Coordinates of C-alpha atoms and ligand atoms in Angstrom, one line a residue:
M1 CA 0.0 0.5 0.2
S2 CA 1.3 3.2 -0.8
D3 CA 1.1 6.5 0.9
T4 CA -1.8 7.3 -2.1
G5 CA -4.6 4.9 0.0
T6 CA -4.3 7.9 3.1
L7 CA -4.7 11.1 0.7
P8 CA -9.0 12.5 0.6
I9 CA -11.7 11.9 -2.7
G10 CA -11.8 14.9 -4.2
V11 CA -16.0 15.6 -4.3
F12 CA -16.9 18.5 -6.4
D13 CA -20.3 20.7 -7.0
S14 CA -21.6 23.7 -8.0
G15 CA -23.3 24.2 -4.5
V16 CA -24.2 22.3 -1.4
G17 CA -26.4 19.8 -3.4
G18 CA -22.8 17.1 -4.1
L19 CA -23.1 16.4 -0.6
T20 CA -26.2 14.5 -1.3
V21 CA -23.1 12.7 -2.9
V22 CA -20.5 13.0 -0.1
R23 CA -23.7 11.7 2.9
A24 CA -23.4 8.2 0.2
L25 CA -19.8 8.0 0.0
M26 CA -19.3 7.9 4.4
E27 CA -21.6 5.3 4.4
R28 CA -20.3 3.3 1.8
L29 CA -17.3 4.2 2.3
P30 CA -17.2 4.9 6.1
L31 CA -13.0 5.2 6.1
E32 CA -12.1 7.3 3.5
S33 CA -11.4 10.8 4.0
I34 CA -13.2 13.5 1.7
T35 CA -12.6 17.5 0.6
Y36 CA -15.5 18.6 -0.8
F37 CA -15.9 21.5 -2.9
G38 CA -19.0 23.6 -3.5
D39 CA -18.7 26.9 -6.3
T40 CA -21.9 28.7 -3.6
A41 CA -21.1 32.1 -5.1
R42 CA -21.7 31.0 -8.0
V43 CA -24.4 28.4 -7.9
P44 CA -26.4 27.6 -10.2
Y45 CA -24.5 26.0 -12.9
G46 CA -28.3 24.6 -14.2
V47 CA -29.4 27.0 -16.4
K48 CA -25.6 28.6 -17.0
S49 CA -24.0 28.4 -20.3
V50 CA -21.0 25.3 -21.7
A51 CA -18.3 27.5 -21.9
T52 CA -19.1 29.4 -18.7
I53 CA -19.1 25.6 -16.5
E54 CA -16.0 24.4 -18.3
H55 CA -14.5 27.2 -17.1
F56 CA -15.4 26.8 -13.3
T57 CA -15.2 23.4 -13.8
G58 CA -11.4 23.8 -14.3
Q59 CA -10.7 26.1 -12.0
I60 CA -12.5 23.8 -9.2
T61 CA -10.4 20.7 -10.5
D62 CA -7.3 23.0 -10.3
H63 CA -8.1 23.9 -6.6
L64 CA -8.3 20.2 -5.5
L65 CA -5.7 18.6 -7.7
N66 CA -3.7 21.2 -5.5
Q67 CA -4.6 20.1 -2.2
G68 CA -4.2 16.4 -3.3
V69 CA -6.9 13.7 -3.7
K70 CA -6.4 10.1 -5.3
M71 CA -9.5 10.2 -7.2
L72 CA -11.9 12.9 -8.6
I73 CA -15.7 12.6 -8.1
I74 CA -18.0 15.1 -10.3
A75 CA -20.9 15.3 -8.6
C76 CA -22.8 17.8 -10.2
N77 CA -24.6 16.4 -12.9
T78 CA -24.5 19.5 -15.2
M79 CA -21.1 19.7 -14.7
A80 CA -20.9 16.1 -15.3
A81 CA -22.8 16.2 -18.4
V82 CA -20.6 19.4 -19.8
A83 CA -17.3 19.4 -18.5
S84 CA -15.9 15.6 -17.7
Q85 CA -13.7 15.8 -20.4
V86 CA -11.9 19.6 -18.7
V87 CA -11.4 17.2 -15.2
K88 CA -10.1 14.3 -17.1
D89 CA -7.5 16.3 -19.0
K90 CA -6.8 18.0 -16.1
A91 CA -6.7 14.9 -13.3
G92 CA -4.2 12.8 -15.8
S93 CA -3.1 9.9 -13.9
I94 CA -6.3 10.3 -10.9
P95 CA -8.9 8.3 -11.5
V96 CA -12.3 10.7 -12.4
L97 CA -15.9 9.2 -11.3
D98 CA -18.9 10.9 -11.8
V99 CA -22.7 10.8 -11.1
I100 CA -23.7 10.9 -14.9
D101 CA -22.1 7.7 -16.2
A102 CA -22.9 5.9 -12.6
G103 CA -26.6 6.3 -13.4
A104 CA -26.7 5.9 -17.2
R105 CA -25.4 2.5 -15.5
T106 CA -27.6 1.1 -12.9
A107 CA -30.3 2.9 -15.1
V108 CA -29.9 0.7 -18.5
L109 CA -28.3 -2.9 -16.1
E110 CA -31.8 -2.3 -14.2
S111 CA -34.3 -1.3 -16.5
R112 CA -36.7 -4.7 -17.7
S113 CA -38.5 -2.5 -20.9
R114 CA -36.0 -0.7 -22.1
A115 CA -37.8 2.4 -21.4
I116 CA -35.5 5.2 -18.7
G117 CA -36.6 8.1 -18.2
V118 CA -34.0 11.3 -16.5
I119 CA -34.8 14.3 -15.2
G120 CA -32.4 17.2 -14.3
T121 CA -31.7 20.5 -15.3
P122 CA -31.8 22.6 -18.4
T123 CA -28.3 22.4 -19.1
T124 CA -28.4 18.7 -18.3
V125 CA -30.8 17.7 -20.1
N126 CA -29.9 19.9 -23.3
S127 CA -26.8 17.8 -23.2
N128 CA -28.6 14.5 -24.1
A129 CA -25.0 13.1 -21.7
Y130 CA -27.7 11.0 -20.3
A131 CA -29.1 9.1 -23.3
R132 CA -25.8 9.3 -24.7
R133 CA -23.8 7.2 -22.1
M134 CA -27.2 4.9 -22.5
H135 CA -26.7 4.6 -26.0
A136 CA -22.6 4.1 -26.1
L137 CA -23.8 0.7 -23.2
D138 CA -26.9 -0.6 -25.2
G139 CA -28.2 0.8 -28.4
G140 CA -31.3 -0.8 -27.9
V141 CA -32.7 1.9 -25.0
R142 CA -35.0 4.5 -25.4
V143 CA -34.2 8.0 -23.0
Y144 CA -37.1 10.3 -22.7
S145 CA -35.1 13.3 -20.6
Q146 CA -37.5 16.2 -18.8
A147 CA -36.0 18.8 -17.3
C148 CA -37.4 20.1 -14.3
P149 CA -35.6 23.3 -13.4
L150 CA -37.9 24.2 -10.6
F151 CA -36.7 21.5 -8.5
V152 CA -33.7 22.8 -7.3
P153 CA -35.3 26.0 -5.2
L154 CA -37.7 23.8 -3.7
V155 CA -35.5 21.7 -2.3
E156 CA -33.8 24.2 -1.0
E157 CA -36.3 26.1 0.5
G158 CA -36.7 22.9 2.1
W159 CA -40.7 21.6 0.3
L160 CA -39.5 18.1 0.2
E161 CA -42.8 16.8 0.8
H162 CA -45.2 19.9 -0.1
E163 CA -48.0 20.3 -2.0
V164 CA -46.4 22.6 -4.2
T165 CA -43.6 19.9 -5.0
R166 CA -46.6 17.5 -5.9
L167 CA -47.7 19.4 -8.3
T168 CA -44.9 20.2 -10.3
A169 CA -44.3 16.8 -10.4
Q170 CA -47.0 15.1 -11.1
E171 CA -46.5 18.0 -14.1
Y172 CA -43.1 17.5 -14.7
L173 CA -43.2 13.8 -15.2
K174 CA -46.5 13.4 -17.5
P175 CA -44.7 13.5 -20.5
V176 CA -41.8 10.8 -19.3
L177 CA -44.6 8.7 -17.7
A178 CA -46.5 9.1 -21.0
E179 CA -43.8 6.4 -22.1
N180 CA -44.8 3.6 -20.0
V181 CA -40.9 3.9 -18.5
D182 CA -39.9 1.9 -16.0
T183 CA -36.7 3.1 -14.8
L184 CA -36.2 7.0 -13.9
V185 CA -32.8 8.8 -12.9
L186 CA -32.3 11.3 -10.3
G187 CA -30.0 13.2 -12.7
C188 CA -29.5 15.9 -10.1
T189 CA -28.1 16.0 -7.2
H190 CA -30.9 17.6 -5.6
Y191 CA -33.1 14.9 -6.6
P192 CA -32.1 12.6 -3.9
L193 CA -33.8 14.3 -1.3
I194 CA -36.8 14.5 -2.6
K195 CA -37.0 10.5 -3.4
P196 CA -40.2 9.3 -1.4
L197 CA -42.7 12.1 -2.8
V198 CA -40.9 10.8 -6.8
Q199 CA -41.6 7.7 -6.2
D200 CA -45.2 8.9 -4.7
V201 CA -46.6 10.4 -8.3
V202 CA -44.5 8.1 -10.3
G203 CA -45.8 5.1 -8.9
P204 CA -44.3 1.3 -7.0
E205 CA -43.3 0.0 -10.7
V206 CA -40.8 2.9 -11.8
R207 CA -37.7 1.9 -10.4
L208 CA -35.3 4.8 -9.2
V209 CA -31.9 5.7 -9.8
D210 CA -30.2 7.9 -7.3
S211 CA -26.7 8.8 -8.7
A212 CA -25.3 9.1 -5.3
I213 CA -25.5 6.0 -4.2
T214 CA -24.3 3.9 -7.6
V215 CA -21.2 6.4 -7.9
A216 CA -20.9 5.9 -4.2
E217 CA -21.0 2.1 -5.1
Q218 CA -18.5 2.8 -8.2
A219 CA -16.0 4.3 -6.6
A220 CA -15.5 1.4 -3.7
R221 CA -14.9 -0.6 -7.2
K222 CA -12.2 1.6 -8.0
L223 CA -10.5 2.5 -5.1
A224 CA -10.5 -1.9 -4.5
E225 CA -9.2 -2.3 -8.5
L226 CA -6.5 0.1 -8.1
G227 CA -5.6 0.1 -4.6
I228 CA -5.6 2.8 -2.9
A229 CA -8.5 1.9 -0.4
N230 CA -7.9 3.7 3.0
P231 CA -6.1 0.8 5.3
G232 CA -8.2 2.8 7.6
E233 CA -5.3 3.7 10.6
H234 CA -6.5 6.9 10.7
L235 CA -9.9 8.5 11.4
P236 CA -11.2 9.7 8.5
E237 CA -11.3 14.1 7.5
Y238 CA -14.0 15.4 6.0
R239 CA -12.9 19.1 5.0
Y240 CA -15.6 21.1 3.0
T241 CA -14.4 24.5 1.4
V242 CA -17.6 26.6 -0.6
T243 CA -16.3 30.1 -2.4
D244 CA -19.1 31.5 -0.5
I245 CA -21.2 30.7 3.2
P246 CA -24.8 32.4 2.3
L247 CA -27.7 32.8 4.5
R248 CA -29.2 29.2 5.7
F249 CA -25.5 27.4 4.5
Q250 CA -25.2 25.6 7.2
T251 CA -29.2 24.3 7.2
I252 CA -29.0 23.8 3.9
G253 CA -25.7 21.4 3.5
E254 CA -26.8 20.1 6.6
R255 CA -30.6 18.6 5.3
F256 CA -28.2 16.9 2.5
L257 CA -25.4 15.9 4.2
G258 CA -28.1 14.4 7.0
R259 CA -25.4 15.2 9.7
S260 CA -23.8 18.4 11.4
L261 CA -21.6 19.5 8.9
G262 CA -18.4 21.2 11.2
R263 CA -16.2 23.1 10.0
V264 CA -16.7 24.8 6.8
E265 CA -13.7 27.0 4.8
K266 CA -14.4 29.3 2.4
V267 CA -11.8 30.8 -0.5
D268 CA -10.9 33.8 -1.9
W269 CA -10.6 33.6 -5.8
Ligands
DGL301 N1 -25.1 20.3 -8.7 C1 -26.4 20.8 -10.2 C2 -26.7 19.6 -10.7 O1 -26.2 18.3 -11.1 C3 -28.0 21.3 -9.4 C4 -27.8 22.6 -9.2 C5 -27.2 23.5 -10.2 O2 -27.6 23.9 -11.1 O3 -26.4 24.2 -9.9 O4 -27.1 19.4 -11.7

């Protein structure tokens, strides 16, 4: 075992939403240290142009690589959709995982009818990244995507069970359900928080794919395969860095993480 094993996994997102991935990683890989970066000053990315997202993603990748990480995980679906190549080019030999690849693989493996729905931000849906990934894995699947821009603010508002969120979900999901999908990918960091509500709206026959959980599974496999899992001689360390600490940051962050956030550092760029 080289020293690489004790380095943290770098996880990043446009804001606090990627903490759903950190939460899944903490549960699946309790010995691993994690360094999280959230671009809270510039969120949301889901409505920004590809060129801007690529530029921001490059800056974050450089920052995490300078800190020293053994693996990078793109927790943000929007960044994964349009800027994963930027990350891979900079990372060199450091493995890069992302929520889109993980979610697409699980959906293709688990769908019986081969009709799959994907929901995400407008940029993620417009990029067609999930459909491209799924078609690369299985040319026969049919993919129906739907942008759900109102979900991010509703989740940040904490309206996880609210009637307004339910009505919004019914409206957004109507066209996807009309295609008789048997699998629905939650293609945005924020959506795992409204999983019970979405499950209720789509009914028990539709399987929901939570990209946070599937990317944590992938990370566990990759660490084992490369022999760089943490030997666990010390307690794991969690570090959170953001570009702004807005009002209600702690409350929202802890809702995503499902536990206390601890110390949060702010970088000045
Ligand atoms: N993190 C983004 C995603 O998963 C959602 C928030 C944003 O629009 O920046 O697509």
